[in-house]
XYZ file of C-alpha atoms in Angstrom:
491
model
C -5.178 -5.612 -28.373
C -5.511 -2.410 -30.525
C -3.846 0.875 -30.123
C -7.354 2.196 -29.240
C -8.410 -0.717 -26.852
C -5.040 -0.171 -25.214
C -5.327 3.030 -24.423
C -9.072 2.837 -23.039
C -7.320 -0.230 -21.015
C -4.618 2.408 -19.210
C -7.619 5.095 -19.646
C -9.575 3.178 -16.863
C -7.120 0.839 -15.425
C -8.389 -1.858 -16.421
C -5.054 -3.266 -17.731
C -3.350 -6.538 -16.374
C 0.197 -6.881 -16.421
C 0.485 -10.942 -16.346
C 4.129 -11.235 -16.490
C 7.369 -8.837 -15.290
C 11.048 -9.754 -15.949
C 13.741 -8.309 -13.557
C 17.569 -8.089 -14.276
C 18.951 -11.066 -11.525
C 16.071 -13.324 -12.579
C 12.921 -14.838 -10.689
C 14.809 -13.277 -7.556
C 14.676 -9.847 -8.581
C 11.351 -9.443 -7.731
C 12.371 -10.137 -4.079
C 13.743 -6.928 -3.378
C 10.647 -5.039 -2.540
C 9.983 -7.448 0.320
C 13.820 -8.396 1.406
C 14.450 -4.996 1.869
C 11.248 -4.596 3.762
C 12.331 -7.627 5.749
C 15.648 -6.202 6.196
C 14.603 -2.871 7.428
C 11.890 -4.768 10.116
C 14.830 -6.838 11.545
C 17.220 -3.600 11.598
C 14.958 -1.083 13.529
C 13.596 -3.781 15.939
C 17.630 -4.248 16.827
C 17.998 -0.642 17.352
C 14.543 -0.123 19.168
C 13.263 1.873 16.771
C 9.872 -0.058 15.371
C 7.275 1.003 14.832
C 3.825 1.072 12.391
C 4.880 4.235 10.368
C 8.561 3.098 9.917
C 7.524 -0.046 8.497
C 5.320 1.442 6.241
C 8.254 4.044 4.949
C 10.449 0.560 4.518
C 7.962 -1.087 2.275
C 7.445 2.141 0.180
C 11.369 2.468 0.004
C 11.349 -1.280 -0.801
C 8.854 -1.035 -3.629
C 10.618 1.771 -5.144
C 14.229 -0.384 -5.143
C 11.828 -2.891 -7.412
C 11.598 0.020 -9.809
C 15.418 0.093 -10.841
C 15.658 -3.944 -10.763
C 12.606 -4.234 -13.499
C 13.694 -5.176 -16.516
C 10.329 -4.450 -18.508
C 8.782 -1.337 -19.417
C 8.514 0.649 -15.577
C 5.031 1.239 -16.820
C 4.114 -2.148 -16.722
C 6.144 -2.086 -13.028
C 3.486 0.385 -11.536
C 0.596 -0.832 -13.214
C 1.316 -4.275 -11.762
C 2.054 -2.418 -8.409
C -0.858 -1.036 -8.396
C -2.862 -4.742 -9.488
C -1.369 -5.788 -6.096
C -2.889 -2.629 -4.176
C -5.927 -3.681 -5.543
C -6.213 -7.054 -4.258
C -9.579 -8.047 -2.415
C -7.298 -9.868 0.384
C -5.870 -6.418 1.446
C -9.137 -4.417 1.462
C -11.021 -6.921 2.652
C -8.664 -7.165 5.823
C -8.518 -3.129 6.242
C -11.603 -2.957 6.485
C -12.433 -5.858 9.207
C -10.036 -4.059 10.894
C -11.272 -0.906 11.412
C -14.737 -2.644 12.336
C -12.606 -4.392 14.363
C -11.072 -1.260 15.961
C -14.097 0.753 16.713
C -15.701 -2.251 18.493
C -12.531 -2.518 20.606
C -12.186 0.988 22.017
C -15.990 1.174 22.314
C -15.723 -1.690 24.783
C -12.928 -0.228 26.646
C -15.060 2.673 27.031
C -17.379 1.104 28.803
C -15.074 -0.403 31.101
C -15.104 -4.190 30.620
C -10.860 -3.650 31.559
C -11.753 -2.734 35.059
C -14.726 -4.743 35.141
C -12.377 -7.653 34.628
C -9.634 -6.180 37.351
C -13.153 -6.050 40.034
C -13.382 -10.054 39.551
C -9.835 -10.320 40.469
C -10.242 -7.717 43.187
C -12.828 -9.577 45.429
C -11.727 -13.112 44.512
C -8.857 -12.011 47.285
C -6.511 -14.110 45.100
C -3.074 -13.676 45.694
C 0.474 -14.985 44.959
C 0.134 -17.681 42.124
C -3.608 -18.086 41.987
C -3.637 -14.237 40.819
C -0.900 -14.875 38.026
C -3.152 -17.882 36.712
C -6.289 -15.437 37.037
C -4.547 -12.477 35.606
C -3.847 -14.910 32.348
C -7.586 -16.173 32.054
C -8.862 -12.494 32.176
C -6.587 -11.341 29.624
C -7.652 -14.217 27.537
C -10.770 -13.378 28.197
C -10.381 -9.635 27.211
C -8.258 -10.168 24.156
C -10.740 -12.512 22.601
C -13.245 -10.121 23.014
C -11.768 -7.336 22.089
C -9.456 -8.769 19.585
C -6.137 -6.509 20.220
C -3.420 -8.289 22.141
C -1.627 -4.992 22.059
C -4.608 -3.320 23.291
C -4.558 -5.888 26.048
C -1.074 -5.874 26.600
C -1.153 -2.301 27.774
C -4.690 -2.381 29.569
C -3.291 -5.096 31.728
C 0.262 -4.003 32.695
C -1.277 -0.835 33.501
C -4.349 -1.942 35.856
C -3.505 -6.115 36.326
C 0.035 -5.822 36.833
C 0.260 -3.226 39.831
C -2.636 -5.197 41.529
C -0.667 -8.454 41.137
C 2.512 -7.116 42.752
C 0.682 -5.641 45.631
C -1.162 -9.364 46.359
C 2.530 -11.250 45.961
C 1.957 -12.220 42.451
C 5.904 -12.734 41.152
C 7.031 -10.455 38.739
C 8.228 -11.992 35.396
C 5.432 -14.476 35.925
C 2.865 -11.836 35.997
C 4.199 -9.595 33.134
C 4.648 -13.287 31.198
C 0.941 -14.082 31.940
C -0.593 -10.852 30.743
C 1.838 -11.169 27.176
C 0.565 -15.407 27.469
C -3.357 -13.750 27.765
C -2.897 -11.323 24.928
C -1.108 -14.178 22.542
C -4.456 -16.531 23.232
C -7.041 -13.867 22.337
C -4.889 -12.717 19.595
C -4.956 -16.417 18.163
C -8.793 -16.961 18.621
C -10.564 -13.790 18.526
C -13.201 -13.490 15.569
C -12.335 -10.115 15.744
C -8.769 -10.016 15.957
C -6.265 -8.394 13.014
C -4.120 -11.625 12.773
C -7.378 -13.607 12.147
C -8.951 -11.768 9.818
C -5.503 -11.723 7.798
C -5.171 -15.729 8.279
C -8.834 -16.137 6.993
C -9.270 -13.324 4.422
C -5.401 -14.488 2.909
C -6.435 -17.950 2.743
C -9.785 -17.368 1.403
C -11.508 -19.060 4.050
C -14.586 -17.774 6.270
C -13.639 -16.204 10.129
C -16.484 -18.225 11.769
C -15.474 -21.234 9.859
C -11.493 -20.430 10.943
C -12.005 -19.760 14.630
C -14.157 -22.587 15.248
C -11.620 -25.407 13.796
C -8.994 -23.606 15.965
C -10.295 -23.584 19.256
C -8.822 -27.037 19.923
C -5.291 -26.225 19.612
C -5.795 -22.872 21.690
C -7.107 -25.155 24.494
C -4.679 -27.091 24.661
C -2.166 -25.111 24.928
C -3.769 -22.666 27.461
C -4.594 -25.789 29.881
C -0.992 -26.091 30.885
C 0.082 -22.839 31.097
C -2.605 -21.788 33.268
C -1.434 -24.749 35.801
C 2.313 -23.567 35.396
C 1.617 -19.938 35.823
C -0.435 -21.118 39.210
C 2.554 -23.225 40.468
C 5.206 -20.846 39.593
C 3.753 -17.644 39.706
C 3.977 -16.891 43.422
C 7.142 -15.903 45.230
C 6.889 -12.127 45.048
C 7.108 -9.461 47.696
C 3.292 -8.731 48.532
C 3.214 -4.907 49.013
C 0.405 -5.130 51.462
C 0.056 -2.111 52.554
C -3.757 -0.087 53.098
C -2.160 2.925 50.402
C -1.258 -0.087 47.778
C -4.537 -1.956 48.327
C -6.571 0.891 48.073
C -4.809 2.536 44.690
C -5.658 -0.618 43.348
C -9.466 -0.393 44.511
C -10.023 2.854 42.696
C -9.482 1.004 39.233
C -12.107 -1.296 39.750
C -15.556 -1.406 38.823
C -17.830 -4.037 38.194
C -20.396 -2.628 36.220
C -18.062 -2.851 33.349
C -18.985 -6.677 32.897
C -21.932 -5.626 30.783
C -19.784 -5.590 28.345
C -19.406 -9.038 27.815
C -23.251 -8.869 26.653
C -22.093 -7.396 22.702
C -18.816 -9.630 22.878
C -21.412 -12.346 23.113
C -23.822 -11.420 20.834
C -20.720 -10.576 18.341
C -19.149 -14.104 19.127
C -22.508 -15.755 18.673
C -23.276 -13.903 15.483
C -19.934 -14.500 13.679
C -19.834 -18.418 15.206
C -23.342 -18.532 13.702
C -22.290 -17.562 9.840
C -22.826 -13.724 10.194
C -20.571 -12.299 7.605
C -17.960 -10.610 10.331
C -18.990 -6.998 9.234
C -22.041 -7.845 10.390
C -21.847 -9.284 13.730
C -19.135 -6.365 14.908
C -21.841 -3.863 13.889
C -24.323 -5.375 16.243
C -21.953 -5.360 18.749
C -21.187 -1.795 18.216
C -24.617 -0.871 18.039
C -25.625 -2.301 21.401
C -22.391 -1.744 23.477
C -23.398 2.575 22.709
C -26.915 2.153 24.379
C -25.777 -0.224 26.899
C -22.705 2.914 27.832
C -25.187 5.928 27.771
C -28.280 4.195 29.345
C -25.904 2.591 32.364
C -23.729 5.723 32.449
C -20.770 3.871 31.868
C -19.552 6.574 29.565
C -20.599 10.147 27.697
C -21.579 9.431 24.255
C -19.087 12.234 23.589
C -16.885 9.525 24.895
C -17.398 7.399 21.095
C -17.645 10.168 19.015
C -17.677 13.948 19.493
C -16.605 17.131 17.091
C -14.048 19.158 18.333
C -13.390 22.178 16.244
C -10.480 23.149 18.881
C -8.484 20.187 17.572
C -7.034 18.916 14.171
C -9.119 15.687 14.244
C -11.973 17.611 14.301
C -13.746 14.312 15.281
C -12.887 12.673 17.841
C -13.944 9.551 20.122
C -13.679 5.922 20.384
C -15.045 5.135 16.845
C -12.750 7.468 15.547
C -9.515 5.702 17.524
C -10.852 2.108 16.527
C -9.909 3.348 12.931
C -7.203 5.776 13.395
C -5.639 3.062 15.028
C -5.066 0.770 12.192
C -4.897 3.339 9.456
C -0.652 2.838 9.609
C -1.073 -0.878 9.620
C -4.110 -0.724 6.712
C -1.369 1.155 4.583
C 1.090 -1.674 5.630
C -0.828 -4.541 4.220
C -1.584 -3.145 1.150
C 1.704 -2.549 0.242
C 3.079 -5.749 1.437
C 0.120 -7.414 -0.552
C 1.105 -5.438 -3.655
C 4.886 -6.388 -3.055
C 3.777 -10.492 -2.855
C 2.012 -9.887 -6.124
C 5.219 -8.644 -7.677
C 6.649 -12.114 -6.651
C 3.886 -14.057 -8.735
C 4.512 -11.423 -11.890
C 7.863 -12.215 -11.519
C 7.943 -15.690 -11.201
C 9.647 -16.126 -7.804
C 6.663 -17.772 -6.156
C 6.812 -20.547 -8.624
C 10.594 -21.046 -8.498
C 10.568 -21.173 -4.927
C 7.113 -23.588 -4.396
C 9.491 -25.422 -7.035
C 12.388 -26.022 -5.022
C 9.998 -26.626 -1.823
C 8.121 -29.561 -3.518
C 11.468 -31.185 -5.035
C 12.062 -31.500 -0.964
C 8.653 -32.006 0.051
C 7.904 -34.349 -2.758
C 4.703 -36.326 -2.016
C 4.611 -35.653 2.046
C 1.827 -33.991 3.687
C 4.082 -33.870 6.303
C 7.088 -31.789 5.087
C 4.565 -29.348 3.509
C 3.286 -28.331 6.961
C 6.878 -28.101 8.220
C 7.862 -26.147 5.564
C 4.868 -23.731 6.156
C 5.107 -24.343 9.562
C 9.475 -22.722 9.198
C 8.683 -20.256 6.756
C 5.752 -18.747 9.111
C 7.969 -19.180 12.263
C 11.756 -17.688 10.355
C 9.133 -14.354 9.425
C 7.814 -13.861 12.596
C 11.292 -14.448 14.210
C 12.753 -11.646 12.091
C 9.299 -9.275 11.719
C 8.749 -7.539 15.230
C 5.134 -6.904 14.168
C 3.210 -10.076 13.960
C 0.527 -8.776 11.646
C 3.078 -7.684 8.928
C 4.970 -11.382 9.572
C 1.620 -13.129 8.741
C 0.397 -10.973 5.642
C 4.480 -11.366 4.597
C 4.414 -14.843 5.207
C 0.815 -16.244 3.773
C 1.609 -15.825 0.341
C 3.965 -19.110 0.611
C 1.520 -21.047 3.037
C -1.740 -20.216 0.357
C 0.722 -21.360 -2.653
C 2.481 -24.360 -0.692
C -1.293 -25.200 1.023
C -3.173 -25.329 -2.242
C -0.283 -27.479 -4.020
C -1.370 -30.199 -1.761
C -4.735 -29.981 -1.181
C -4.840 -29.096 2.617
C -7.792 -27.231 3.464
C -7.720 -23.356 3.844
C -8.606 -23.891 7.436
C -5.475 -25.678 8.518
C -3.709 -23.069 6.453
C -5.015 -20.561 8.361
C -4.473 -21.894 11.738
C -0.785 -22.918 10.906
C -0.463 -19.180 9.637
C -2.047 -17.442 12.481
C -1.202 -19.894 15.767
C 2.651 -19.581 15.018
C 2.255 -15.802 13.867
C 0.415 -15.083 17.172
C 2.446 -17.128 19.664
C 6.025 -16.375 18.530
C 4.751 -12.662 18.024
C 4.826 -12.312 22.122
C 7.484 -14.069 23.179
C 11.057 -12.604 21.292
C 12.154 -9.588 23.750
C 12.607 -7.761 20.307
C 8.668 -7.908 19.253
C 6.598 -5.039 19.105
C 4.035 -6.255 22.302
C 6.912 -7.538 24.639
C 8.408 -3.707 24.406
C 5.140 -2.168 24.263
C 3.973 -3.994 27.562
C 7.558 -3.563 29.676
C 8.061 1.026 28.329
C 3.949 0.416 30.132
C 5.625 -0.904 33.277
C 7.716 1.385 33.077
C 5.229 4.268 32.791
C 3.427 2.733 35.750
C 6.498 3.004 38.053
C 5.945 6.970 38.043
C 2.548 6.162 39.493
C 3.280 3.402 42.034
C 6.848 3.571 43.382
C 7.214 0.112 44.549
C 6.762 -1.008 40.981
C 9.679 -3.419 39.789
C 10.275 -3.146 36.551
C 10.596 -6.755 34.068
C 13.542 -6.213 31.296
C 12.169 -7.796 28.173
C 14.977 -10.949 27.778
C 13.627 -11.773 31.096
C 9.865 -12.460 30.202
C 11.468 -14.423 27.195
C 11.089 -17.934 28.480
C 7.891 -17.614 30.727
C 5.233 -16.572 28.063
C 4.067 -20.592 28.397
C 0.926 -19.750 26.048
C 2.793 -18.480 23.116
C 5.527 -21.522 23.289
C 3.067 -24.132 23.962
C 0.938 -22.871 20.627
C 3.633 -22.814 18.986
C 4.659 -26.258 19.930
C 1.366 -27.943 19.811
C 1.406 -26.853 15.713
C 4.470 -28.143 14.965
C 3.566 -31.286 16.425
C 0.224 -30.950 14.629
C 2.432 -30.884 11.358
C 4.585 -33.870 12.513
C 1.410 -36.043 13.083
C -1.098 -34.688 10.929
C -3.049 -33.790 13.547
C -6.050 -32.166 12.618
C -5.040 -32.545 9.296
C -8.135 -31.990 6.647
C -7.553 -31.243 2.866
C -9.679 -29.985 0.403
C -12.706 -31.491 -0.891
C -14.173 -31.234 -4.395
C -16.659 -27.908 -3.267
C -14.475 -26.920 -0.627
C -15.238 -28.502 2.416
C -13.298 -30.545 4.701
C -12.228 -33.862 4.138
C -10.258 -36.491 6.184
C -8.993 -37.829 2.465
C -7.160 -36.639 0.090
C -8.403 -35.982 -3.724
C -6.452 -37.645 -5.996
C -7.996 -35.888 -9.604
């Protein structure tokens, strides 16, 4: 390239830096994400994770890269800044905030204690309630497609209700984390799917619908062990606890389900995703105003008194994921450093000298490295965009079809996600019970190590893909145009 081509090339960017050499080898360009790794598993120790922190820990991370490059530092940022540009990471951002705005316009309308009213005169208690409480969460994760957001909408309404009918403690606090882990796994709208789909190239409707058996099967027997063991608790029957529990309720919140439909149907249908959550968005507002389940000021509003200035549920559904937006581009960017620096390939090297020829061992291997990233990664979204670098490389090496990438990236992300006392939704859900005790004296409160074993939804998922891996499964590679085949190409 000329001097003159060269500099129109930096001029407008347009530059690609194909290769980058660091000073301990292929490994060097590790250090962005191993310290990023690092600094997840140190503040989740200490209790101090969150969104914002992770985000400083990549950006320190990045920056360590810097003084570990052995070419020009030029050609570092430039090809830091071909990783921020990535489709996969924009792609995903902006899902998400789609996402996001459909979310909190839904819980704006109330479908949360439209959900509690079902529970409310079903006169469930003990067990049955625990088993109920998981279906409804379920339910309301995989419409609104935040198992956080579900997580605290349910140990703040759900949770009080079920220890005033009996409902056992740890069961109930496991069943709400079990609810949030199956709509978190299947939800066309949820973060971790768009990230599985987007990161493995494949299509959302396409993803969620070749999923939906292993989410079944999973949720069939937890739902029968949260029913058998999730009675035993001291029902605080009295006309004061009954009564608080009454005032949450309302059942004309169920109209909600109408846009989660006509989303579900829409994306299920081939709707690019964009499309179907703006469909729902623009029929849950008229459906709020007209039924006066809400003020419109309630979704958006200008408010010159505050620093927002706008405000409202459209403007949460984005604010919301604005830390974690930031998070996945720079984790993208830092996975890209590991292809420019040739650690993908040594590694995908040393995987297929043990892996050889077996479908199986690949899905292991993807099936470990997914599982050892979520174990150590308190975040499950940042886990799964760390981890699906490896499964897309490993995955296309043999042939199995972005699909069953996908669902081995998101199932294990999602259920193990819920289930380690140090994750991000397990805290989240027991500092909400903890909240709630203010409120309703009687309250026990669930330490996190507690819940650990009981989230049945999140270890059955988890199980059920591993021995989806062992036995193939579901297994489909590949084909010639990209569609699914039960054989394997051998050109």
């Amino acid at each position: 390239m000329s001097n003159k081509s060269e500099e129109l090339a930096r001029a407008t960017g347009d530059r690609r830096v194909q290769k980058l050499e660091f000073r301990v080898g292929a490994f060097g360009a590790v250090i962005p994400l191993l310290f990023f790794v690092i600094w997840a598993i140190t503040t989740s120790v200490l209790q101090m994770s969150s969104e914002i922190g992770l985000v400083m820990g990549a950006v320190i991370g990045l920056a360590l890269g810097l003084f570990f490059c052995k070419s020009k530092w030029e050609d570092y940022a430039q090809g830091l800044f071909d990783g921020l540009a990535q489709p996969i990471g924009v792609i995903a951002m902006v899902a998400w905030f789609y996402a996001g705005m459909f979310a909190q316009v839904l819980q704006v309308g109330g479908l949360v204690e439209g959900l509690v009213w079902i529970g409310a005169i079903t006169g469930l208690t003990g067990g049955l309630f625990v088993a109920l409480t998981f279906l409804l969460a379920a339910t309301f994760s995989t419409a609104v497609g935040t198992g956080y957001g579900t997580t605290v909408a349910f140990c703040t309404l759900m949770y009080p209700a079920g220890i005033a009918v009996g409902a056992e403690p740890v069961m109930l606090f496991a069943a709400i984390l079990a609810g949030a882990v199956f709509g978190d796994n299947l939800a066309p709208v949820s973060d971790t799917t768009i990230v599985s789909a987007t990161t493995q190239d494949a299509d959302v409707p396409g993803v969620v619908r070749s999923r939906f058996k292993y989410s079944i099967v999973a949720a069939v027997p937890a739902t029968i062990l949260f029913a058998i063991f999730g009675g035993g608790g001291t029902a605080q029957t009295t006309e004061t606890a009954i009564s608080e529990m009454i005032k949450s309720t309302n059942p004309f919140g169920l109209i909600m389900l109408v846009p989660f439909v006509i989303v579900l149907v829409l994306a299920l249908t081939g709707h690019h995703l964009i499309t179907s959550l703006t469909w729902g968005i623009v029929t849950a507002i008229p459906l709020i105003v007209m039924l006066n389940l809400g003020e419109f000021s309630d979704i958006i509003r200008f408010n010159p008194d505050s620093d927002a200035i706008v405000e409202g549920a459209l403007i949460n559904g984005v604010s919301g994921y604005m830390n974690m937006a930031i998070l996945i581009l720079l984790i993208v960017a830092a996975a890209h450093l590991l292809r420019l620096g040739g650690t993908m390939e040594v590694i995908t090297k040393g995987l297929v000298k043990w892996i050889q020829s077996s479908i199986r061992r690949a899905e292991l291997a993807i099936w470990g490295i997914v599982a050892l990233l979520n174990s150590a990664i308190t975040i499950n979204t940042a886990a799964e965009i760390a981890a699906a670098p490896f499964v897309r490389e490993l995955g296309e090496k043999y042939r199995i079809h972005r699909y069953r990438r996908a669902n081995m990236l998101d199932a294990v992300t999602s259920a193990l996600g819920y289930i380690f006392p140090w994750g991000a939704p397990v805290l989240l859900g027991w500092s909400t019970i903890k909240l709630m005790k203010d409120q309703y004296e009687w309250l026990p409160v669930v330490e996190p190590l507690a819940v650990f074993p009981f989230v049945f939804q999140g270890w059955f998922l988890a199980i059920v893909m591993l021995i989806a891996a062992l036995t193939s499964w579901g297994l489909r590679y590949e084909g010639k145009n990209g569609e699914e085949s039960k054989e394997r190409s051998q050109d």
